[in-house]
mmCIF file with all atom_site columns, C-alpha atoms and ligand atoms in Angstrom:
data_model
loop_
_atom_site.group_PDB
_atom_site.id
_atom_site.type_symbol
_atom_site.label_atom_id
_atom_site.label_alt_id
_atom_site.label_comp_id
_atom_site.label_asym_id
_atom_site.label_entity_id
_atom_site.label_seq_id
_atom_site.pdbx_PDB_ins_code
_atom_site.Cartn_x
_atom_site.Cartn_y
_atom_site.Cartn_z
_atom_site.occupancy
_atom_site.B_iso_or_equiv
_atom_site.pdbx_formal_charge
_atom_site.auth_seq_id
_atom_site.auth_comp_id
_atom_site.auth_asym_id
_atom_site.auth_atom_id
_atom_site.pdbx_PDB_model_num
ATOM   1   C  CA  . MET A 1 1   ? 42.576 17.318 83.003 1.00 42.00 ? 1   MET A CA  1
ATOM   2   C  CA  . ARG A 1 2   ? 41.548 20.471 83.316 1.00 45.00 ? 2   ARG A CA  1
ATOM   3   C  CA  . ARG A 1 3   ? 44.504 22.252 82.075 1.00 46.00 ? 3   ARG A CA  1
ATOM   4   C  CA  . THR A 1 4   ? 44.585 19.980 78.910 1.00 41.00 ? 4   THR A CA  1
ATOM   5   C  CA  . PHE A 1 5   ? 41.285 20.900 77.861 1.00 41.00 ? 5   PHE A CA  1
ATOM   6   C  CA  . LEU A 1 6   ? 41.899 25.042 78.631 1.00 41.00 ? 6   LEU A CA  1
ATOM   7   C  CA  . ARG A 1 7   ? 44.909 24.974 76.054 1.00 42.00 ? 7   ARG A CA  1
ATOM   8   C  CA  . ALA A 1 8   ? 43.185 22.807 73.468 1.00 39.00 ? 8   ALA A CA  1
ATOM   9   C  CA  . THR A 1 9   ? 40.213 25.868 73.543 1.00 37.00 ? 9   THR A CA  1
ATOM   10  C  CA  . LEU A 1 10  ? 43.516 28.162 73.217 1.00 40.00 ? 10  LEU A CA  1
ATOM   11  C  CA  . VAL A 1 11  ? 44.649 26.655 69.992 1.00 39.00 ? 11  VAL A CA  1
ATOM   12  C  CA  . VAL A 1 12  ? 40.492 26.140 68.585 1.00 39.00 ? 12  VAL A CA  1
ATOM   13  C  CA  . GLY A 1 13  ? 40.672 30.370 69.772 1.00 39.00 ? 13  GLY A CA  1
ATOM   14  C  CA  . ALA A 1 14  ? 43.848 31.000 67.895 1.00 40.00 ? 14  ALA A CA  1
ATOM   15  C  CA  . ASN A 1 15  ? 42.729 29.385 64.532 1.00 41.00 ? 15  ASN A CA  1
ATOM   16  C  CA  . LEU A 1 16  ? 39.786 31.187 64.198 1.00 41.00 ? 16  LEU A CA  1
ATOM   17  C  CA  . ALA A 1 17  ? 41.803 34.076 65.043 1.00 40.00 ? 17  ALA A CA  1
ATOM   18  C  CA  . ALA A 1 18  ? 44.583 33.642 62.586 1.00 41.00 ? 18  ALA A CA  1
ATOM   19  C  CA  . SER A 1 19  ? 40.582 32.976 60.004 1.00 40.00 ? 19  SER A CA  1
ATOM   20  C  CA  . ALA A 1 20  ? 39.665 36.334 60.331 1.00 39.00 ? 20  ALA A CA  1
ATOM   21  C  CA  . LEU A 1 21  ? 41.778 38.749 57.779 1.00 41.00 ? 21  LEU A CA  1
ATOM   22  C  CA  . SER A 1 22  ? 41.860 42.167 60.657 1.00 39.00 ? 22  SER A CA  1
ATOM   23  C  CA  . PHE A 1 23  ? 43.708 39.275 62.709 1.00 43.00 ? 23  PHE A CA  1
ATOM   24  C  CA  . THR A 1 24  ? 47.012 41.745 63.861 1.00 43.00 ? 24  THR A CA  1
ATOM   25  C  CA  . PRO A 1 25  ? 49.644 39.122 64.516 1.00 46.00 ? 25  PRO A CA  1
ATOM   26  C  CA  . ALA A 1 26  ? 51.717 39.389 67.635 1.00 42.00 ? 26  ALA A CA  1
ATOM   27  C  CA  . ALA A 1 27  ? 54.537 37.271 65.148 1.00 56.00 ? 27  ALA A CA  1
ATOM   28  C  CA  . ALA A 1 28  ? 54.002 40.082 62.880 1.00 67.00 ? 28  ALA A CA  1
ATOM   29  C  CA  . HIS A 1 29  ? 57.425 41.810 61.426 1.00 85.00 ? 29  HIS A CA  1
ATOM   30  C  CA  . ASP A 1 30  ? 57.438 45.059 60.041 1.00 90.00 ? 30  ASP A CA  1
ATOM   31  C  CA  . PHE A 1 31  ? 60.282 47.144 58.156 1.00 90.00 ? 31  PHE A CA  1
ATOM   32  C  CA  . ARG A 1 32  ? 61.320 50.546 57.967 1.00 88.00 ? 32  ARG A CA  1
ATOM   33  C  CA  . ALA A 1 33  ? 62.472 52.639 54.743 1.00 87.00 ? 33  ALA A CA  1
ATOM   34  C  CA  . ALA A 1 34  ? 62.853 56.276 54.670 1.00 86.00 ? 34  ALA A CA  1
ATOM   35  C  CA  . ASP A 1 35  ? 58.646 56.789 54.543 1.00 93.00 ? 35  ASP A CA  1
ATOM   36  C  CA  . LEU A 1 36  ? 57.575 53.399 53.518 1.00 96.00 ? 36  LEU A CA  1
ATOM   37  C  CA  . HIS A 1 37  ? 56.711 51.091 56.510 1.00 96.00 ? 37  HIS A CA  1
ATOM   38  C  CA  . ILE A 1 38  ? 56.328 47.529 54.823 1.00 97.00 ? 38  ILE A CA  1
ATOM   39  C  CA  . GLY A 1 39  ? 54.288 45.666 56.698 1.00 96.00 ? 39  GLY A CA  1
ATOM   40  C  CA  . HIS A 1 40  ? 54.818 41.753 57.440 1.00 95.00 ? 40  HIS A CA  1
ATOM   41  C  CA  . PRO A 1 41  ? 56.008 40.219 53.841 1.00 97.00 ? 41  PRO A CA  1
ATOM   42  C  CA  . TRP A 1 42  ? 55.249 36.634 54.275 1.00 96.00 ? 42  TRP A CA  1
ATOM   43  C  CA  . THR A 1 43  ? 54.771 33.506 51.601 1.00 97.00 ? 43  THR A CA  1
ATOM   44  C  CA  . ARG A 1 44  ? 53.859 29.865 52.070 1.00 96.00 ? 44  ARG A CA  1
ATOM   45  C  CA  . ALA A 1 45  ? 55.820 26.763 51.960 1.00 96.00 ? 45  ALA A CA  1
ATOM   46  C  CA  . VAL A 1 46  ? 56.268 25.298 48.435 1.00 96.00 ? 46  VAL A CA  1
ATOM   47  C  CA  . ALA A 1 47  ? 57.293 22.488 47.647 1.00 95.00 ? 47  ALA A CA  1
ATOM   48  C  CA  . PRO A 1 48  ? 61.569 21.772 45.930 1.00 93.00 ? 48  PRO A CA  1
ATOM   49  C  CA  . ARG A 1 49  ? 60.237 22.046 42.784 1.00 92.00 ? 49  ARG A CA  1
ATOM   50  C  CA  . ALA A 1 50  ? 57.402 24.396 43.221 1.00 95.00 ? 50  ALA A CA  1
ATOM   51  C  CA  . PRO A 1 51  ? 57.138 26.551 39.749 1.00 95.00 ? 51  PRO A CA  1
ATOM   52  C  CA  . THR A 1 52  ? 55.982 29.399 41.877 1.00 96.00 ? 52  THR A CA  1
ATOM   53  C  CA  . ALA A 1 53  ? 55.535 31.222 45.167 1.00 97.00 ? 53  ALA A CA  1
ATOM   54  C  CA  . ALA A 1 54  ? 53.579 34.124 46.351 1.00 96.00 ? 54  ALA A CA  1
ATOM   55  C  CA  . GLY A 1 55  ? 54.792 37.053 48.321 1.00 97.00 ? 55  GLY A CA  1
ATOM   56  C  CA  . TYR A 1 56  ? 52.484 39.167 49.852 1.00 97.00 ? 56  TYR A CA  1
ATOM   57  C  CA  . MET A 1 57  ? 52.581 42.478 52.591 1.00 97.00 ? 57  MET A CA  1
ATOM   58  C  CA  . THR A 1 58  ? 51.228 45.517 53.377 1.00 97.00 ? 58  THR A CA  1
ATOM   59  C  CA  . ILE A 1 59  ? 53.768 48.769 52.117 1.00 98.00 ? 59  ILE A CA  1
ATOM   60  C  CA  . ARG A 1 60  ? 51.995 52.462 53.857 1.00 97.00 ? 60  ARG A CA  1
ATOM   61  C  CA  . ASN A 1 61  ? 53.489 55.432 51.958 1.00 98.00 ? 61  ASN A CA  1
ATOM   62  C  CA  . ALA A 1 62  ? 53.899 57.833 55.670 1.00 96.00 ? 62  ALA A CA  1
ATOM   63  C  CA  . GLY A 1 63  ? 55.174 60.386 53.264 1.00 96.00 ? 63  GLY A CA  1
ATOM   64  C  CA  . SER A 1 64  ? 54.047 63.379 50.862 1.00 96.00 ? 64  SER A CA  1
ATOM   65  C  CA  . ALA A 1 65  ? 55.103 62.323 48.157 1.00 97.00 ? 65  ALA A CA  1
ATOM   66  C  CA  . PRO A 1 66  ? 54.157 59.393 45.581 1.00 97.00 ? 66  PRO A CA  1
ATOM   67  C  CA  . ASP A 1 67  ? 56.859 56.122 45.643 1.00 97.00 ? 67  ASP A CA  1
ATOM   68  C  CA  . ARG A 1 68  ? 56.633 52.779 43.353 1.00 97.00 ? 68  ARG A CA  1
ATOM   69  C  CA  . LEU A 1 69  ? 57.135 48.972 43.587 1.00 98.00 ? 69  LEU A CA  1
ATOM   70  C  CA  . LEU A 1 70  ? 59.144 48.605 40.691 1.00 98.00 ? 70  LEU A CA  1
ATOM   71  C  CA  . GLY A 1 71  ? 60.193 45.029 41.066 1.00 97.00 ? 71  GLY A CA  1
ATOM   72  C  CA  . ALA A 1 72  ? 61.600 42.485 43.542 1.00 98.00 ? 72  ALA A CA  1
ATOM   73  C  CA  . GLU A 1 73  ? 64.619 40.664 43.608 1.00 98.00 ? 73  GLU A CA  1
ATOM   74  C  CA  . THR A 1 74  ? 65.756 36.893 45.675 1.00 98.00 ? 74  THR A CA  1
ATOM   75  C  CA  . PRO A 1 75  ? 68.713 35.175 45.446 1.00 97.00 ? 75  PRO A CA  1
ATOM   76  C  CA  . GLN A 1 76  ? 65.922 32.706 45.854 1.00 97.00 ? 76  GLN A CA  1
ATOM   77  C  CA  . ALA A 1 77  ? 64.540 33.090 43.614 1.00 97.00 ? 77  ALA A CA  1
ATOM   78  C  CA  . GLY A 1 78  ? 64.644 33.054 39.773 1.00 96.00 ? 78  GLY A CA  1
ATOM   79  C  CA  . LYS A 1 79  ? 62.790 36.094 39.629 1.00 96.00 ? 79  LYS A CA  1
ATOM   80  C  CA  . VAL A 1 80  ? 60.186 38.173 41.067 1.00 98.00 ? 80  VAL A CA  1
ATOM   81  C  CA  . GLU A 1 81  ? 57.456 39.210 38.861 1.00 97.00 ? 81  GLU A CA  1
ATOM   82  C  CA  . LEU A 1 82  ? 54.918 42.242 40.553 1.00 98.00 ? 82  LEU A CA  1
ATOM   83  C  CA  . HIS A 1 83  ? 50.993 40.510 39.725 1.00 97.00 ? 83  HIS A CA  1
ATOM   84  C  CA  . GLU A 1 84  ? 47.408 41.422 40.308 1.00 95.00 ? 84  GLU A CA  1
ATOM   85  C  CA  . MET A 1 85  ? 44.268 38.758 40.311 1.00 90.00 ? 85  MET A CA  1
ATOM   86  C  CA  . SER A 1 86  ? 41.129 40.236 38.457 1.00 84.00 ? 86  SER A CA  1
ATOM   87  C  CA  . MET A 1 87  ? 38.255 38.688 37.132 1.00 83.00 ? 87  MET A CA  1
ATOM   88  C  CA  . THR A 1 88  ? 37.502 37.603 32.897 1.00 83.00 ? 88  THR A CA  1
ATOM   89  C  CA  . ASP A 1 89  ? 34.466 36.088 31.915 1.00 87.00 ? 89  ASP A CA  1
ATOM   90  C  CA  . GLY A 1 90  ? 34.025 34.976 35.427 1.00 88.00 ? 90  GLY A CA  1
ATOM   91  C  CA  . ILE A 1 91  ? 37.555 33.538 35.790 1.00 88.00 ? 91  ILE A CA  1
ATOM   92  C  CA  . MET A 1 92  ? 40.244 34.824 37.987 1.00 85.00 ? 92  MET A CA  1
ATOM   93  C  CA  . ARG A 1 93  ? 43.852 35.189 36.216 1.00 89.00 ? 93  ARG A CA  1
ATOM   94  C  CA  . MET A 1 94  ? 46.711 36.978 37.325 1.00 90.00 ? 94  MET A CA  1
ATOM   95  C  CA  . ARG A 1 95  ? 48.736 39.282 34.953 1.00 92.00 ? 95  ARG A CA  1
ATOM   96  C  CA  . PRO A 1 96  ? 52.140 41.241 35.699 1.00 94.00 ? 96  PRO A CA  1
ATOM   97  C  CA  . VAL A 1 97  ? 51.295 44.854 36.363 1.00 94.00 ? 97  VAL A CA  1
ATOM   98  C  CA  . PRO A 1 98  ? 52.345 47.286 33.736 1.00 90.00 ? 98  PRO A CA  1
ATOM   99  C  CA  . GLY A 1 99  ? 55.054 50.238 35.590 1.00 93.00 ? 99  GLY A CA  1
ATOM   100 C  CA  . GLY A 1 100 ? 54.741 48.512 39.045 1.00 96.00 ? 100 GLY A CA  1
ATOM   101 C  CA  . ILE A 1 101 ? 52.678 48.873 42.237 1.00 97.00 ? 101 ILE A CA  1
ATOM   102 C  CA  . ALA A 1 102 ? 51.471 52.815 42.914 1.00 97.00 ? 102 ALA A CA  1
ATOM   103 C  CA  . LEU A 1 103 ? 52.312 54.395 46.181 1.00 98.00 ? 103 LEU A CA  1
ATOM   104 C  CA  . PRO A 1 104 ? 50.306 57.062 47.043 1.00 98.00 ? 104 PRO A CA  1
ATOM   105 C  CA  . PRO A 1 105 ? 51.359 59.372 49.839 1.00 98.00 ? 105 PRO A CA  1
ATOM   106 C  CA  . GLY A 1 106 ? 49.542 58.949 53.219 1.00 97.00 ? 106 GLY A CA  1
ATOM   107 C  CA  . GLN A 1 107 ? 47.662 54.957 52.062 1.00 98.00 ? 107 GLN A CA  1
ATOM   108 C  CA  . GLU A 1 108 ? 48.325 51.762 52.072 1.00 98.00 ? 108 GLU A CA  1
ATOM   109 C  CA  . VAL A 1 109 ? 48.701 49.242 49.463 1.00 98.00 ? 109 VAL A CA  1
ATOM   110 C  CA  . ARG A 1 110 ? 48.040 45.840 50.627 1.00 97.00 ? 110 ARG A CA  1
ATOM   111 C  CA  . LEU A 1 111 ? 49.931 42.390 48.505 1.00 97.00 ? 111 LEU A CA  1
ATOM   112 C  CA  . ALA A 1 112 ? 47.198 39.950 49.426 1.00 95.00 ? 112 ALA A CA  1
ATOM   113 C  CA  . PRO A 1 113 ? 46.110 36.274 48.241 1.00 92.00 ? 113 PRO A CA  1
ATOM   114 C  CA  . GLY A 1 114 ? 43.374 37.575 45.955 1.00 89.00 ? 114 GLY A CA  1
ATOM   115 C  CA  . GLY A 1 115 ? 44.641 40.477 44.558 1.00 93.00 ? 115 GLY A CA  1
ATOM   116 C  CA  . LEU A 1 116 ? 48.234 42.032 43.832 1.00 96.00 ? 116 LEU A CA  1
ATOM   117 C  CA  . HIS A 1 117 ? 51.300 40.084 45.168 1.00 97.00 ? 117 HIS A CA  1
ATOM   118 C  CA  . LEU A 1 118 ? 54.773 39.343 44.299 1.00 98.00 ? 118 LEU A CA  1
ATOM   119 C  CA  . MET A 1 119 ? 55.700 36.289 42.054 1.00 97.00 ? 119 MET A CA  1
ATOM   120 C  CA  . LEU A 1 120 ? 58.692 34.455 42.571 1.00 97.00 ? 120 LEU A CA  1
ATOM   121 C  CA  . ILE A 1 121 ? 59.543 31.934 39.542 1.00 96.00 ? 121 ILE A CA  1
ATOM   122 C  CA  . GLY A 1 122 ? 61.602 29.049 40.219 1.00 95.00 ? 122 GLY A CA  1
ATOM   123 C  CA  . PRO A 1 123 ? 61.561 28.829 43.989 1.00 95.00 ? 123 PRO A CA  1
ATOM   124 C  CA  . GLN A 1 124 ? 65.034 27.642 44.959 1.00 93.00 ? 124 GLN A CA  1
ATOM   125 C  CA  . GLY A 1 125 ? 64.991 24.319 46.948 1.00 92.00 ? 125 GLY A CA  1
ATOM   126 C  CA  . GLY A 1 126 ? 60.979 25.229 48.511 1.00 93.00 ? 126 GLY A CA  1
ATOM   127 C  CA  . PHE A 1 127 ? 60.542 26.942 50.870 1.00 96.00 ? 127 PHE A CA  1
ATOM   128 C  CA  . ALA A 1 128 ? 59.965 25.699 54.833 1.00 96.00 ? 128 ALA A CA  1
ATOM   129 C  CA  . GLN A 1 129 ? 57.622 26.665 57.265 1.00 95.00 ? 129 GLN A CA  1
ATOM   130 C  CA  . GLY A 1 130 ? 58.765 28.932 59.535 1.00 94.00 ? 130 GLY A CA  1
ATOM   131 C  CA  . ALA A 1 131 ? 61.840 29.872 57.270 1.00 95.00 ? 131 ALA A CA  1
ATOM   132 C  CA  . ARG A 1 132 ? 63.276 33.481 56.133 1.00 96.00 ? 132 ARG A CA  1
ATOM   133 C  CA  . VAL A 1 133 ? 63.173 33.861 52.406 1.00 97.00 ? 133 VAL A CA  1
ATOM   134 C  CA  . PRO A 1 134 ? 65.522 37.244 51.421 1.00 97.00 ? 134 PRO A CA  1
ATOM   135 C  CA  . LEU A 1 135 ? 64.376 39.859 49.958 1.00 97.00 ? 135 LEU A CA  1
ATOM   136 C  CA  . THR A 1 136 ? 65.333 42.941 48.217 1.00 97.00 ? 136 THR A CA  1
ATOM   137 C  CA  . LEU A 1 137 ? 62.189 45.671 47.209 1.00 98.00 ? 137 LEU A CA  1
ATOM   138 C  CA  . VAL A 1 138 ? 62.807 47.714 44.567 1.00 97.00 ? 138 VAL A CA  1
ATOM   139 C  CA  . PHE A 1 139 ? 60.702 51.514 44.888 1.00 97.00 ? 139 PHE A CA  1
ATOM   140 C  CA  . GLU A 1 140 ? 61.867 54.366 42.293 1.00 97.00 ? 140 GLU A CA  1
ATOM   141 C  CA  . ARG A 1 141 ? 62.179 56.667 45.273 1.00 96.00 ? 141 ARG A CA  1
ATOM   142 C  CA  . ALA A 1 142 ? 62.879 54.844 48.528 1.00 95.00 ? 142 ALA A CA  1
ATOM   143 C  CA  . GLY A 1 143 ? 65.684 52.846 46.703 1.00 96.00 ? 143 GLY A CA  1
ATOM   144 C  CA  . ARG A 1 144 ? 66.834 49.079 47.185 1.00 96.00 ? 144 ARG A CA  1
ATOM   145 C  CA  . VAL A 1 145 ? 65.195 47.694 50.552 1.00 96.00 ? 145 VAL A CA  1
ATOM   146 C  CA  . GLU A 1 146 ? 65.780 44.802 52.615 1.00 96.00 ? 146 GLU A CA  1
ATOM   147 C  CA  . VAL A 1 147 ? 63.204 42.738 53.318 1.00 96.00 ? 147 VAL A CA  1
ATOM   148 C  CA  . GLU A 1 148 ? 62.376 38.501 54.689 1.00 96.00 ? 148 GLU A CA  1
ATOM   149 C  CA  . LEU A 1 149 ? 59.496 36.860 53.583 1.00 96.00 ? 149 LEU A CA  1
ATOM   150 C  CA  . ALA A 1 150 ? 57.944 34.708 56.790 1.00 96.00 ? 150 ALA A CA  1
ATOM   151 C  CA  . VAL A 1 151 ? 57.162 31.342 55.191 1.00 96.00 ? 151 VAL A CA  1
ATOM   152 C  CA  . GLU A 1 152 ? 53.862 30.545 56.460 1.00 95.00 ? 152 GLU A CA  1
ATOM   153 C  CA  . ALA A 1 153 ? 51.988 27.154 56.082 1.00 92.00 ? 153 ALA A CA  1
ATOM   154 C  CA  . ALA A 1 154 ? 51.563 26.129 52.618 1.00 90.00 ? 154 ALA A CA  1
ATOM   155 C  CA  . GLY A 1 155 ? 47.501 26.568 53.228 1.00 85.00 ? 155 GLY A CA  1
ATOM   156 C  CA  . ALA A 1 156 ? 47.665 30.012 54.931 1.00 84.00 ? 156 ALA A CA  1
ATOM   157 C  CA  . ARG A 1 157 ? 45.202 32.666 53.745 1.00 79.00 ? 157 ARG A CA  1
ATOM   158 C  CA  . GLY A 1 158 ? 45.464 35.911 55.990 1.00 67.00 ? 158 GLY A CA  1
ATOM   159 C  CA  . SER A 1 159 ? 48.479 37.973 57.203 1.00 50.00 ? 159 SER A CA  1
ATOM   160 C  CA  . GLY A 1 160 ? 50.762 37.159 60.089 1.00 44.00 ? 160 GLY A CA  1
ATOM   161 C  CA  . HIS A 1 161 ? 49.412 33.872 61.904 1.00 39.00 ? 161 HIS A CA  1
ATOM   162 C  CA  . ASP A 1 162 ? 52.372 31.498 61.897 1.00 36.00 ? 162 ASP A CA  1
ATOM   163 C  CA  . GLY A 1 163 ? 51.630 28.741 63.490 1.00 33.00 ? 163 GLY A CA  1
ATOM   164 C  CA  . HIS A 1 164 ? 53.371 28.585 67.050 1.00 28.00 ? 164 HIS A CA  1
HETATM 165 CU CU1 . CU  B 2 .   ? 50.883 35.642 39.989 1.00 96.76 ? 201 CU  B CU1 1
#
């Protein structure tokens, strides 16, 4: 009995931690390409006929030269666009980012819910929680970089909690 109670408490604690944006997950996965560090690329589970899915990650440019994310591709969606959210007349809208996402040297850029994100148009066959979606990021300087989006729960808001 006591053991069961303890376990339930731990689950509650994990959920609270996952709701904090600063939470650094044990399950995070990272990719490096030259001077770029790509932290925990993730997306949400979507149904087979969902029109879009969003992709999030952090990109840190540890080098001394600027770089730029020009676009992305995946075999599992019709196409991928770079989007940003902005408030217009009190309404959040998203629009394509012209010219790509600037990656200044020594800085980290966050693609996160409510801000910059990748928009996967026409995700094919849906994304199941726990799966990985292969993604090629195309950078001006670093070139093509292969990463994987971790598919998290449909309602996931922050980075990195994979639900186990
Ligand atoms: Cu979008």
